[in-house]
mmCIF file of C-alpha atoms and ligand atoms in Angstrom:
data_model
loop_
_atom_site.group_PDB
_atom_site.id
_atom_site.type_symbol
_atom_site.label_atom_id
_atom_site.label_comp_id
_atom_site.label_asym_id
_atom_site.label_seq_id
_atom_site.Cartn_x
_atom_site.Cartn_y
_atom_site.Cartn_z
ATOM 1 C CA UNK A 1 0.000 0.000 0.000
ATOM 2 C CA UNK A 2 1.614 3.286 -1.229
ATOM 3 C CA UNK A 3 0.655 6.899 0.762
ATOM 4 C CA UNK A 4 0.397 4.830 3.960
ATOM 5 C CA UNK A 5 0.565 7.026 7.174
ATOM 6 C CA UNK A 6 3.320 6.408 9.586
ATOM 7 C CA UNK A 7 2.796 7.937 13.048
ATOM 8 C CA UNK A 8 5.484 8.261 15.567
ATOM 9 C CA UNK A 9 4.134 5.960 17.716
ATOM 10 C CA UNK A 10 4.425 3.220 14.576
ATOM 11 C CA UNK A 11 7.575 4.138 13.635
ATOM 12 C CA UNK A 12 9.127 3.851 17.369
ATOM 13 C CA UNK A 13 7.760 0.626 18.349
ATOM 14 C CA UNK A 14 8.806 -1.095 14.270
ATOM 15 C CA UNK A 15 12.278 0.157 15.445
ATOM 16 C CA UNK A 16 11.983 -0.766 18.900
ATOM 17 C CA UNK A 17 11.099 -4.072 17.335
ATOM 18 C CA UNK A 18 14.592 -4.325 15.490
ATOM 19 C CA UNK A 19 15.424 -4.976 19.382
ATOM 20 C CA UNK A 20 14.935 -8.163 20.845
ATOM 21 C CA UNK A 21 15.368 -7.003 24.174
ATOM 22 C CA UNK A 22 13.013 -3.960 24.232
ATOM 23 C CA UNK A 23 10.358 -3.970 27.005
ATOM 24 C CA UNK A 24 8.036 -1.283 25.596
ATOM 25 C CA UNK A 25 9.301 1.114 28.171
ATOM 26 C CA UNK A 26 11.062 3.424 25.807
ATOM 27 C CA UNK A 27 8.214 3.389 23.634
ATOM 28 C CA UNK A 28 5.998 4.434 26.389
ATOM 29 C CA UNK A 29 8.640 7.290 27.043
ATOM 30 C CA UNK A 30 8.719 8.763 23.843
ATOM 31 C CA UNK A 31 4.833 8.423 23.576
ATOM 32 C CA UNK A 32 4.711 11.003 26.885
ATOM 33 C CA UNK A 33 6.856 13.217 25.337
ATOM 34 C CA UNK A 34 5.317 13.219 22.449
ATOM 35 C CA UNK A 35 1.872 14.145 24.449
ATOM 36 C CA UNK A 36 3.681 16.865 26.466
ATOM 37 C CA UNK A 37 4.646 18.228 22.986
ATOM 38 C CA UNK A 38 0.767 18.639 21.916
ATOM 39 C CA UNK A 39 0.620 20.396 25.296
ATOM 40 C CA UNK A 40 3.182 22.888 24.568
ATOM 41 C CA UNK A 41 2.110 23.360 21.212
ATOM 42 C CA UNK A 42 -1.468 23.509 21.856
ATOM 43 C CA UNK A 43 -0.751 26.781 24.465
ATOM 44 C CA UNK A 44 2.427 28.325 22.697
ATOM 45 C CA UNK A 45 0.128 28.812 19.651
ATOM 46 C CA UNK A 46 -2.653 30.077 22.223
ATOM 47 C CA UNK A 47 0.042 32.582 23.904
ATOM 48 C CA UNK A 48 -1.061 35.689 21.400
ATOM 49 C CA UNK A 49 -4.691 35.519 22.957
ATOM 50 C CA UNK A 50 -3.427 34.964 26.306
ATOM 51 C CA UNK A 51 -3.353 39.578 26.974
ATOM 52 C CA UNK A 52 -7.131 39.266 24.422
ATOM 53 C CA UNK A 53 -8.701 36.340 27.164
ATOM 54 C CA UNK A 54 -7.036 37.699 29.743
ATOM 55 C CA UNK A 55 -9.179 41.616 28.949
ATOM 56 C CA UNK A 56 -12.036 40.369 28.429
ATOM 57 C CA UNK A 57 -11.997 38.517 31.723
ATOM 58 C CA UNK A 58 -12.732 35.312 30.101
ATOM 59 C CA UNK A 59 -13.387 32.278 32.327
ATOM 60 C CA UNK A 60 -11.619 30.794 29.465
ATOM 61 C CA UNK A 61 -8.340 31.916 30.756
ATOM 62 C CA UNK A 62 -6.982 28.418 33.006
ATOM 63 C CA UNK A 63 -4.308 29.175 35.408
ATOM 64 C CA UNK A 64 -1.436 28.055 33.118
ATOM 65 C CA UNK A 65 -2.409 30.476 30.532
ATOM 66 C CA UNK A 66 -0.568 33.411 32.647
ATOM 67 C CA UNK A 67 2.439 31.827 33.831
ATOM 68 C CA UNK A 68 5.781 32.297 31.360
ATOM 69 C CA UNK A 69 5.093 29.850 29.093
ATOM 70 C CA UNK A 70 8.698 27.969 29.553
ATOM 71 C CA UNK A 71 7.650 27.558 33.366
ATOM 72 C CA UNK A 72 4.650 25.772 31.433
ATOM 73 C CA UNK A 73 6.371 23.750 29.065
ATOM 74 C CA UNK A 74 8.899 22.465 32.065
ATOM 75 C CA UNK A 75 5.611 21.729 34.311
ATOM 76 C CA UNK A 76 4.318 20.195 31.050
ATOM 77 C CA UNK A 77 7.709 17.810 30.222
ATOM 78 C CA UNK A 78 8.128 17.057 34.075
ATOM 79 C CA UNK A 79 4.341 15.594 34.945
ATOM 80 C CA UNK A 80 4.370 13.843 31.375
ATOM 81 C CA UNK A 81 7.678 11.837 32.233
ATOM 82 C CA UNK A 82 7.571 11.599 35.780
ATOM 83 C CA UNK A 83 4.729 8.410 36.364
ATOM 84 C CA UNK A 84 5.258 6.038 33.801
ATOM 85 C CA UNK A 85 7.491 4.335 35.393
ATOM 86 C CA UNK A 86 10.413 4.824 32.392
ATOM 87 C CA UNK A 87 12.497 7.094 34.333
ATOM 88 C CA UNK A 88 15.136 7.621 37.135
ATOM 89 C CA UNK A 89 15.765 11.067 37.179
ATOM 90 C CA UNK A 90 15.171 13.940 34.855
ATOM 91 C CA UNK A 91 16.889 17.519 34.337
ATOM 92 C CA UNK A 92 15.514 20.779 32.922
ATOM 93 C CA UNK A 93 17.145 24.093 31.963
ATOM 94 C CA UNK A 94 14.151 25.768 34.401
ATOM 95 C CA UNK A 95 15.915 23.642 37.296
ATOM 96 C CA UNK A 96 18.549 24.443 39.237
ATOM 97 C CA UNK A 97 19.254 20.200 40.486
ATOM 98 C CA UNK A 98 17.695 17.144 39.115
ATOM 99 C CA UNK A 99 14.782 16.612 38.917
ATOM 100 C CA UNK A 100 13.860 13.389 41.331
ATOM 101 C CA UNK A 101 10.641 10.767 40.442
ATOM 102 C CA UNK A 102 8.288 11.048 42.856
ATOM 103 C CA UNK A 103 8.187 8.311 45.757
ATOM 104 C CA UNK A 104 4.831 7.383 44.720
ATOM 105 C CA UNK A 105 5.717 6.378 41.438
ATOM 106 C CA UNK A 106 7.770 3.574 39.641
ATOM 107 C CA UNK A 107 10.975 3.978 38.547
ATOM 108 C CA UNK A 108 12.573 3.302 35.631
ATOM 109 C CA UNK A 109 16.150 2.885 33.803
ATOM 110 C CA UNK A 110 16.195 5.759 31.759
ATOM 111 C CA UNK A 111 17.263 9.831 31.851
ATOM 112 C CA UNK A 112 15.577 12.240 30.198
ATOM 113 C CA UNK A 113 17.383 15.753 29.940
ATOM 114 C CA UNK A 114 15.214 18.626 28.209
ATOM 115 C CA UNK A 115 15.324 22.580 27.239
ATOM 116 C CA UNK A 116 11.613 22.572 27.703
ATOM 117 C CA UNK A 117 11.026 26.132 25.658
ATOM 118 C CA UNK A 118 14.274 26.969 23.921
ATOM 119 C CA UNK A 119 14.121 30.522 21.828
ATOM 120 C CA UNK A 120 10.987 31.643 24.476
ATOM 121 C CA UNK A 121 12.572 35.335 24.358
ATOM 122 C CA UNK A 122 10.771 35.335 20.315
ATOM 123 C CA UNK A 123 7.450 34.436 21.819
ATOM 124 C CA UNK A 124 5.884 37.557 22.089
ATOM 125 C CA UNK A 125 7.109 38.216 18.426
ATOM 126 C CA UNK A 126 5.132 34.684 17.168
ATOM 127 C CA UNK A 127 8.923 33.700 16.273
ATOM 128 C CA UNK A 128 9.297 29.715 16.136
ATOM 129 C CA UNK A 129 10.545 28.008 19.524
ATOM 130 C CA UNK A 130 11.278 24.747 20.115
ATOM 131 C CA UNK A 131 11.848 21.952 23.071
ATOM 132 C CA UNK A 132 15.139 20.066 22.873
ATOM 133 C CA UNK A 133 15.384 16.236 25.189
ATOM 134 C CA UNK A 134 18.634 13.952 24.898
ATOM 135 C CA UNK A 135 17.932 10.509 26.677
ATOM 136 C CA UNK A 136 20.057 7.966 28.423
ATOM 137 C CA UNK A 137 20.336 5.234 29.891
ATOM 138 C CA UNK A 138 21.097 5.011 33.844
ATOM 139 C CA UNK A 139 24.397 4.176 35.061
ATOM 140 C CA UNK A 140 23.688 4.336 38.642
ATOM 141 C CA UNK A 141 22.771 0.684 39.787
ATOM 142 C CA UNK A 142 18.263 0.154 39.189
ATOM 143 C CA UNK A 143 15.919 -0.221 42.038
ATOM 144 C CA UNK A 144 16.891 3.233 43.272
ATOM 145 C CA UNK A 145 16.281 7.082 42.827
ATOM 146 C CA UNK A 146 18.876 8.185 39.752
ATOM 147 C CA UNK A 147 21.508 10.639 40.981
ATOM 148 C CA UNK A 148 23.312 13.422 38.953
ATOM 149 C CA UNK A 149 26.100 11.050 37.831
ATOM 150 C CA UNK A 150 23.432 10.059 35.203
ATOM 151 C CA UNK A 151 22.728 13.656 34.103
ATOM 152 C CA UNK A 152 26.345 14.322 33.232
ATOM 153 C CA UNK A 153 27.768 10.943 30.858
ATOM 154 C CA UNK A 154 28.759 11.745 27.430
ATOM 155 C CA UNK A 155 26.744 13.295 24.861
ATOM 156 C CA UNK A 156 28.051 9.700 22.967
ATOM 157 C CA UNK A 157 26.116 7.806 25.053
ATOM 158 C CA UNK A 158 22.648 9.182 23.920
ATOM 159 C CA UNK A 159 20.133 6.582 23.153
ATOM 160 C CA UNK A 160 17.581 8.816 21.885
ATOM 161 C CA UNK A 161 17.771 12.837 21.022
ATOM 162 C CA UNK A 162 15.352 15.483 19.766
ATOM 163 C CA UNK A 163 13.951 18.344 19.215
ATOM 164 C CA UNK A 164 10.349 19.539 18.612
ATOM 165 C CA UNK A 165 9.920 22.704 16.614
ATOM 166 C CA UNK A 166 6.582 24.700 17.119
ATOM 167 C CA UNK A 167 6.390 26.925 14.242
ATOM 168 C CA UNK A 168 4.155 27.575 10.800
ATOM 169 C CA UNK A 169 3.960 23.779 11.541
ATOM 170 C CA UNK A 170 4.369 21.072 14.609
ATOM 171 C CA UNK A 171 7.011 19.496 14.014
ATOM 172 C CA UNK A 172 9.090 16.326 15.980
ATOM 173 C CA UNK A 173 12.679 15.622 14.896
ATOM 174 C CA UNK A 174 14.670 12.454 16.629
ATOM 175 C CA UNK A 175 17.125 9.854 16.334
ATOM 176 C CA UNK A 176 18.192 6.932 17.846
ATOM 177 C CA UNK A 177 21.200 6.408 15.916
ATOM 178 C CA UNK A 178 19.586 4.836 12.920
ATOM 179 C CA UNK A 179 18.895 7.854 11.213
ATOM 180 C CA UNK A 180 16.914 11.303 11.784
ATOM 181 C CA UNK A 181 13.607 11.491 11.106
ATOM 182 C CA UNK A 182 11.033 14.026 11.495
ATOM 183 C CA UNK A 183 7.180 13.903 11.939
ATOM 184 C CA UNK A 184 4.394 17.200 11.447
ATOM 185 C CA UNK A 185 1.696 17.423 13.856
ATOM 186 C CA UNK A 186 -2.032 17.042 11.965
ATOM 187 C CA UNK A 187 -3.528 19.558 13.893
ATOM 188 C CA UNK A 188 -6.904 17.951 12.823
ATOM 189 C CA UNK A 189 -6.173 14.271 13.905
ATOM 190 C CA UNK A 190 -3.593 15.164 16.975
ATOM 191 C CA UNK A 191 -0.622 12.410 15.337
ATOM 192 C CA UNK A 192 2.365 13.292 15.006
ATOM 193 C CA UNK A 193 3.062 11.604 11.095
ATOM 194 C CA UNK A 194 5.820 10.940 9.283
ATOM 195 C CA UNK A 195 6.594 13.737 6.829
ATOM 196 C CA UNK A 196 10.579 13.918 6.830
ATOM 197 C CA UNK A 197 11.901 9.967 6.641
ATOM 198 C CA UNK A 198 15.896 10.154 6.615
ATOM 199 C CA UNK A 199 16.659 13.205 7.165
ATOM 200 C CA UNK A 200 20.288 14.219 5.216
ATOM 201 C CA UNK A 201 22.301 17.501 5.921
ATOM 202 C CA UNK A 202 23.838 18.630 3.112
ATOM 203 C CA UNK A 203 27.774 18.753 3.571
ATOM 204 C CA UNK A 204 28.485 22.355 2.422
ATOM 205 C CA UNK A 205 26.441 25.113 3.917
ATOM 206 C CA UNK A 206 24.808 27.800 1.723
ATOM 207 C CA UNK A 207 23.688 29.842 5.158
ATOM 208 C CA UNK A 208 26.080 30.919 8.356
ATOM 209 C CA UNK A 209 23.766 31.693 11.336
ATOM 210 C CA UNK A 210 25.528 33.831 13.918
ATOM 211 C CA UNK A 211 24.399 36.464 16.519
ATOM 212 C CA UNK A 212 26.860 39.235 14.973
ATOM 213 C CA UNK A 213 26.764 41.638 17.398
ATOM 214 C CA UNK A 214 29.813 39.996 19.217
ATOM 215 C CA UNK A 215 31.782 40.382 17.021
ATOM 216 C CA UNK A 216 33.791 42.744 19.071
ATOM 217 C CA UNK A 217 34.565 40.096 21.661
ATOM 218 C CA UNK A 218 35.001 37.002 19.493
ATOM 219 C CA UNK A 219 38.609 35.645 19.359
ATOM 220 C CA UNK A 220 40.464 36.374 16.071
ATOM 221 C CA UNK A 221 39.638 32.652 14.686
ATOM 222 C CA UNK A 222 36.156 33.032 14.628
ATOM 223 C CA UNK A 223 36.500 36.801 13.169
ATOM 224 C CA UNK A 224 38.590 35.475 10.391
ATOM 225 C CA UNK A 225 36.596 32.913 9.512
ATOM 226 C CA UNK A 226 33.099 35.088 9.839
ATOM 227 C CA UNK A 227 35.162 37.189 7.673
ATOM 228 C CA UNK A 228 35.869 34.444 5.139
ATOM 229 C CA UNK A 229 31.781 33.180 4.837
ATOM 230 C CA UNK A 230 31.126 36.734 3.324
ATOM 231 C CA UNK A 231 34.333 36.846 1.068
ATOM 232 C CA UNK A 232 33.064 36.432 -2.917
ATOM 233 C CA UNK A 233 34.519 33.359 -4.137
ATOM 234 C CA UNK A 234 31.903 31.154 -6.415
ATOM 235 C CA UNK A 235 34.002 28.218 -6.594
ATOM 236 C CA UNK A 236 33.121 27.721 -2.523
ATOM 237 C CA UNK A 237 29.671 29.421 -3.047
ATOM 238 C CA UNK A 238 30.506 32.424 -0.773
ATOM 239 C CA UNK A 239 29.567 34.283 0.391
ATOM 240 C CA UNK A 240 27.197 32.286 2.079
ATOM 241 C CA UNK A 241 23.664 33.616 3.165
ATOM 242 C CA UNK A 242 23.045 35.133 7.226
ATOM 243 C CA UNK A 243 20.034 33.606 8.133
ATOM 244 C CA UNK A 244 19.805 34.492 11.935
ATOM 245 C CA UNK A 245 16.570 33.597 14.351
ATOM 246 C CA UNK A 246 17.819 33.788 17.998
ATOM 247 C CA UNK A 247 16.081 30.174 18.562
ATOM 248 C CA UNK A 248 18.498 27.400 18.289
ATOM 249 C CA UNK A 249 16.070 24.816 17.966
ATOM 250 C CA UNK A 250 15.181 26.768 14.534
ATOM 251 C CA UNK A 251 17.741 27.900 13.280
ATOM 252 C CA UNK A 252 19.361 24.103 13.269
ATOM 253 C CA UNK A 253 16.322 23.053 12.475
ATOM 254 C CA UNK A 254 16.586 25.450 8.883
ATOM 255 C CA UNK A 255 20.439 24.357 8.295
ATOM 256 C CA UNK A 256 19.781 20.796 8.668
ATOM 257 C CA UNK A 257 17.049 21.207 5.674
ATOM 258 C CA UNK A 258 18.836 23.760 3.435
ATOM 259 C CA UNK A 259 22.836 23.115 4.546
ATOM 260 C CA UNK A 260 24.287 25.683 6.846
ATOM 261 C CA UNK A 261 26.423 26.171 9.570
ATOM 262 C CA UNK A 262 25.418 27.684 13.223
ATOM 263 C CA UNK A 263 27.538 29.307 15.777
ATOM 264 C CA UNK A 264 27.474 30.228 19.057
ATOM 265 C CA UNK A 265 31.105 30.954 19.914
ATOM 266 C CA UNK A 266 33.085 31.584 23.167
ATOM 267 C CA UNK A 267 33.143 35.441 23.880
ATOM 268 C CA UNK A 268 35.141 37.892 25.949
ATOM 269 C CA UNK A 269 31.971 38.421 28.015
ATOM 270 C CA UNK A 270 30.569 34.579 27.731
ATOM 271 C CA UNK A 271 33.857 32.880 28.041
ATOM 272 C CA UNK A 272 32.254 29.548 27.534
ATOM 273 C CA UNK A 273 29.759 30.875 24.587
ATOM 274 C CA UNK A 274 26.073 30.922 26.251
ATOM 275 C CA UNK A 275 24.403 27.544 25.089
ATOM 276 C CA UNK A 276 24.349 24.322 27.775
ATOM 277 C CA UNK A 277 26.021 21.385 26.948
ATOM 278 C CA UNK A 278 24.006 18.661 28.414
ATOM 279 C CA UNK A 279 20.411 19.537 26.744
ATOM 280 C CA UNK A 280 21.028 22.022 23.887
ATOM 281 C CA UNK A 281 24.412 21.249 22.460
ATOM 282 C CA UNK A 282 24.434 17.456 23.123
ATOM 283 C CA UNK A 283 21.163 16.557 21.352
ATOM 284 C CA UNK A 284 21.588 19.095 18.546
ATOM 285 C CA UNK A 285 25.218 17.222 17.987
ATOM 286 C CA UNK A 286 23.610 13.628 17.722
ATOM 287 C CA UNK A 287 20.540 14.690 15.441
ATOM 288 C CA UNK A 288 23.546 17.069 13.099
ATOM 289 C CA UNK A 289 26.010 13.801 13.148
ATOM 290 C CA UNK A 290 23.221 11.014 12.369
ATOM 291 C CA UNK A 291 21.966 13.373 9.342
ATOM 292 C CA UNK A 292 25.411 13.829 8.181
ATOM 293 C CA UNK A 293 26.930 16.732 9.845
ATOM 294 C CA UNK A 294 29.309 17.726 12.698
ATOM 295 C CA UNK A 295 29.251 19.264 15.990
ATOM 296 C CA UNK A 296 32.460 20.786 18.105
ATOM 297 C CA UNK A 297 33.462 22.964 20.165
ATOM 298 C CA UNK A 298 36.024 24.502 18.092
ATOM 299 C CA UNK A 299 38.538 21.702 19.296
ATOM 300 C CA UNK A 300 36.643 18.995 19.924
ATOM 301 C CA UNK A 301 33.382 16.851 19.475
ATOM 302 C CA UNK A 302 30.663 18.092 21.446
ATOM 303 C CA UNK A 303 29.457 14.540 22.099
ATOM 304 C CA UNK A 304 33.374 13.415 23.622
ATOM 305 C CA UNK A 305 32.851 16.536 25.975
ATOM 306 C CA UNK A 306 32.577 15.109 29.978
ATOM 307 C CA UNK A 307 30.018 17.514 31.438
ATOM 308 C CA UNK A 308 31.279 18.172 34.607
ATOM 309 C CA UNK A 309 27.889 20.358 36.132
ATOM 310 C CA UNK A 310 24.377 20.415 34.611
ATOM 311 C CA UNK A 311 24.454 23.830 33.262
ATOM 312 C CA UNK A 312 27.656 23.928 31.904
ATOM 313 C CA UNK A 313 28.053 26.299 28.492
ATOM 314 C CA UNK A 314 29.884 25.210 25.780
ATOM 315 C CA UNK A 315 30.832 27.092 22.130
ATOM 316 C CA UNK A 316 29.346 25.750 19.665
ATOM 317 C CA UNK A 317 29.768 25.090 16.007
ATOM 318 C CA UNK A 318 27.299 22.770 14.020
ATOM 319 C CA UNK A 319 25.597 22.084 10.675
ATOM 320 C CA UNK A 320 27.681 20.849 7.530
ATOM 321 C CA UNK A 321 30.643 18.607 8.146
ATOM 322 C CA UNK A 322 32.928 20.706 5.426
ATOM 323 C CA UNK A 323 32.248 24.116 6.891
ATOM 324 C CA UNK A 324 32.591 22.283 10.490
ATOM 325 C CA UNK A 325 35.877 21.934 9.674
ATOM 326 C CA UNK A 326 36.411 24.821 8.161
ATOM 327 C CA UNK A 327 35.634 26.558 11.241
ATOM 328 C CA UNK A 328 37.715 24.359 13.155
ATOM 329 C CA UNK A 329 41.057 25.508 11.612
ATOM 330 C CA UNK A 330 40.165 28.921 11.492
ATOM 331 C CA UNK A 331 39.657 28.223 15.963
ATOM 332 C CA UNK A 332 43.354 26.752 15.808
ATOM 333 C CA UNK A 333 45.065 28.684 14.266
ATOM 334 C CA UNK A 334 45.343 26.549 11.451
ATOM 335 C CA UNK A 335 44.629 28.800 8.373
ATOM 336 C CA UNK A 336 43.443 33.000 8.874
ATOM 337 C CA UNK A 337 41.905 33.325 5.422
HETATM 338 P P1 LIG B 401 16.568 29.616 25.806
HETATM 339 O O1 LIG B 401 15.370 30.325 25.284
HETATM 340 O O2 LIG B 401 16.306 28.155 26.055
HETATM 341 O O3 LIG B 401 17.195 30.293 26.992
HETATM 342 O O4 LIG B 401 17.692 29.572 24.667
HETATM 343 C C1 LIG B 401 17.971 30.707 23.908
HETATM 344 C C2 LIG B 401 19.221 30.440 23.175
HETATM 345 C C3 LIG B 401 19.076 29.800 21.815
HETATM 346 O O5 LIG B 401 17.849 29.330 21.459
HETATM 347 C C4 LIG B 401 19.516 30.859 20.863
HETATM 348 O O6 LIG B 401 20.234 30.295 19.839
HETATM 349 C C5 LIG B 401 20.349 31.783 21.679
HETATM 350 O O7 LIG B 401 19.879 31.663 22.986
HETATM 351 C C6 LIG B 401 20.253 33.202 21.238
HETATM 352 O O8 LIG B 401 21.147 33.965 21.933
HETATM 353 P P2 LIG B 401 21.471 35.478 21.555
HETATM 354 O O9 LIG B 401 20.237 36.245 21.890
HETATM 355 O O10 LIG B 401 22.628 35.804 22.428
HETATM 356 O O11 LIG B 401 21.819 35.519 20.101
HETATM 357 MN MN1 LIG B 402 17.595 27.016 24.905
HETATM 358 MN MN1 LIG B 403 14.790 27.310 27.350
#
């Protein structure tokens, strides 16, 4: 049968399948945070009539409705993923420590590590945000409350990372290591379907996204090479387009479609660059490297990085593999032009 619809739900358990040892429980995972996903993108796209409801005194307007709406979408991942028994301990950019299962509920092997509304200073603007979750699997010995220790392991021991991007469409990007693939939200049906099977990067970018306006307190690498991407040379397509959105989750999102390269470098006023390893950088680098691309840190692979605290920043550099590396030589010194 041609035209067939594959939801995410199908399309997790037929690869879960591929695993004889599967128990369902990461399928029941991924199905929460695919519901906390509808959540979130069920009130970001109500946040514009939040001030209108709000006037007219409506009885309309819930409680939720008024809170910031990424103290809504953490609430939202944290009760989704905290009951069902799946995980040991979970961690949130809106959370200063882990965050522990509830007593009263099971617990279960895995980790799940989320930016629960990544970009949220463009929501007032209607400007595309996103939620970004990297999972693992325990290390801590089972039967037990997980501890930190399983918050900080190596980006390379992902089992599962992705991103969800609500903009003109709903959209659900992930990998397990077989590929990326990415699903669109029918808004009239409430399934996430299959709309983006093996997702490719291409490996030269045609776009450089960049927040410009440090350019002042980059180091000279990155200058020189910002300086090369807008050289003319057609041979290496430059210069190569500035497509800039201030959401991460977006602007990746755009590069991994259309080739590009994004950057959030180390600065002399953010000396570690601004974005956090463990859930933005980690799962951005295992979604860019299973479609094709690279991530690093200027030096090294983001995924090889130890975190050493929760919130630790790291500079960033990901999209194409050739302008990776590109950038990479620039960082060391290895070529200025
Ligand atoms: P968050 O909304 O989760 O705090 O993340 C915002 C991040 C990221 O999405 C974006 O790429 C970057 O901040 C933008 O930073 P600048 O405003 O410094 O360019
Ligand atoms: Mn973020
Ligand atoms: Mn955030």
């Amino acid at each position: 049968m041609t035209n067939q619809i594959i939801t995410l739900t199908r399309h997790i358990i037929e690869e879960q399948r591929k695993h004889p040892e599967a128990t369902g429980k990461f399928t029941d995972l991924m199905n929460d945070i695919a519901f906390a996903a509808k959540l979130i993108s069920y009130h970001t796209n109500k946040a514009g009539l939040m001030g209108v409801l709000g006037e007219a005194g409506s009885v309309n307007v819930q409680g939720e409705f008024v809170k910031k709406l990424d103290v809504f979408a953490n609430e939202t991942m944290v009760y989704a993923l905290d009951h069902g028994g799946h995980t040991c301990v979970m961690a949130s950019e809106e959370e200063e420590d882990i965050i522990p299962i509830p007593e009263n509920f099971p617990l279960g092997k895995y980790v799940c590590l989320f930016d629960p509304l990544d970009g949220s200073s463009n929501i007032d603007a209607n400007v595309s945000v996103g939620t970004i979750f990297a999972i693992y699997t325990r290390t801590s010995p089972e039967g037990r409350p997980g501890i930190l220790e399983d918050c900080l392991q190596t980006g390379v021991n992902q089992v599962c990372a992705g991103y969800v991007i609500y903009g003109s469409s709903t959209m659900m990007v992930y990998t397990t290591g077989n590929g990326v693939h990415g699903f669109t939200l029918d808004p009239s049906y409430g399934e996430f379907v299959l709309s983006h099977p093996n997702i490719r990067t291409p490996k030269k970018a045609k776009i450089y996204s960049v927040n410009e306006s440090n350019f002042d307190y980059w180091d000279q690498g990155v200058k020189n090479y910002i300086h090369y991407v807008k050289q003319i040379d057609k041979e290496t397509n430059r210069p190569l387009n500035s497509r800039y959105i201030g959401s991460m989750v977006s602007d990746v999102h755009r590069n991994l479609l259309y080739g590009g390269i994004f950057l959030y470098p180390a600065s002399a006023l953010a000396p570690n660059g601004k974005l956090r390893l463990t859930y933005e950088a980690n799962p951005m680098a295992f979604i860019i490297e299973q479609a094709g691309g690279k991530a690093s840190n200027g030096k090294k692979r983001i995924m090889e990085l130890k975190p050493e605290s929760l919130h630790q920043r790291v500079p960033l550099f990901m999209g194409s593999s050739d302008d990776v590396k590109i950038v990479e030589d620039f960082i060391q010194g290895k070529r200025e032009n």
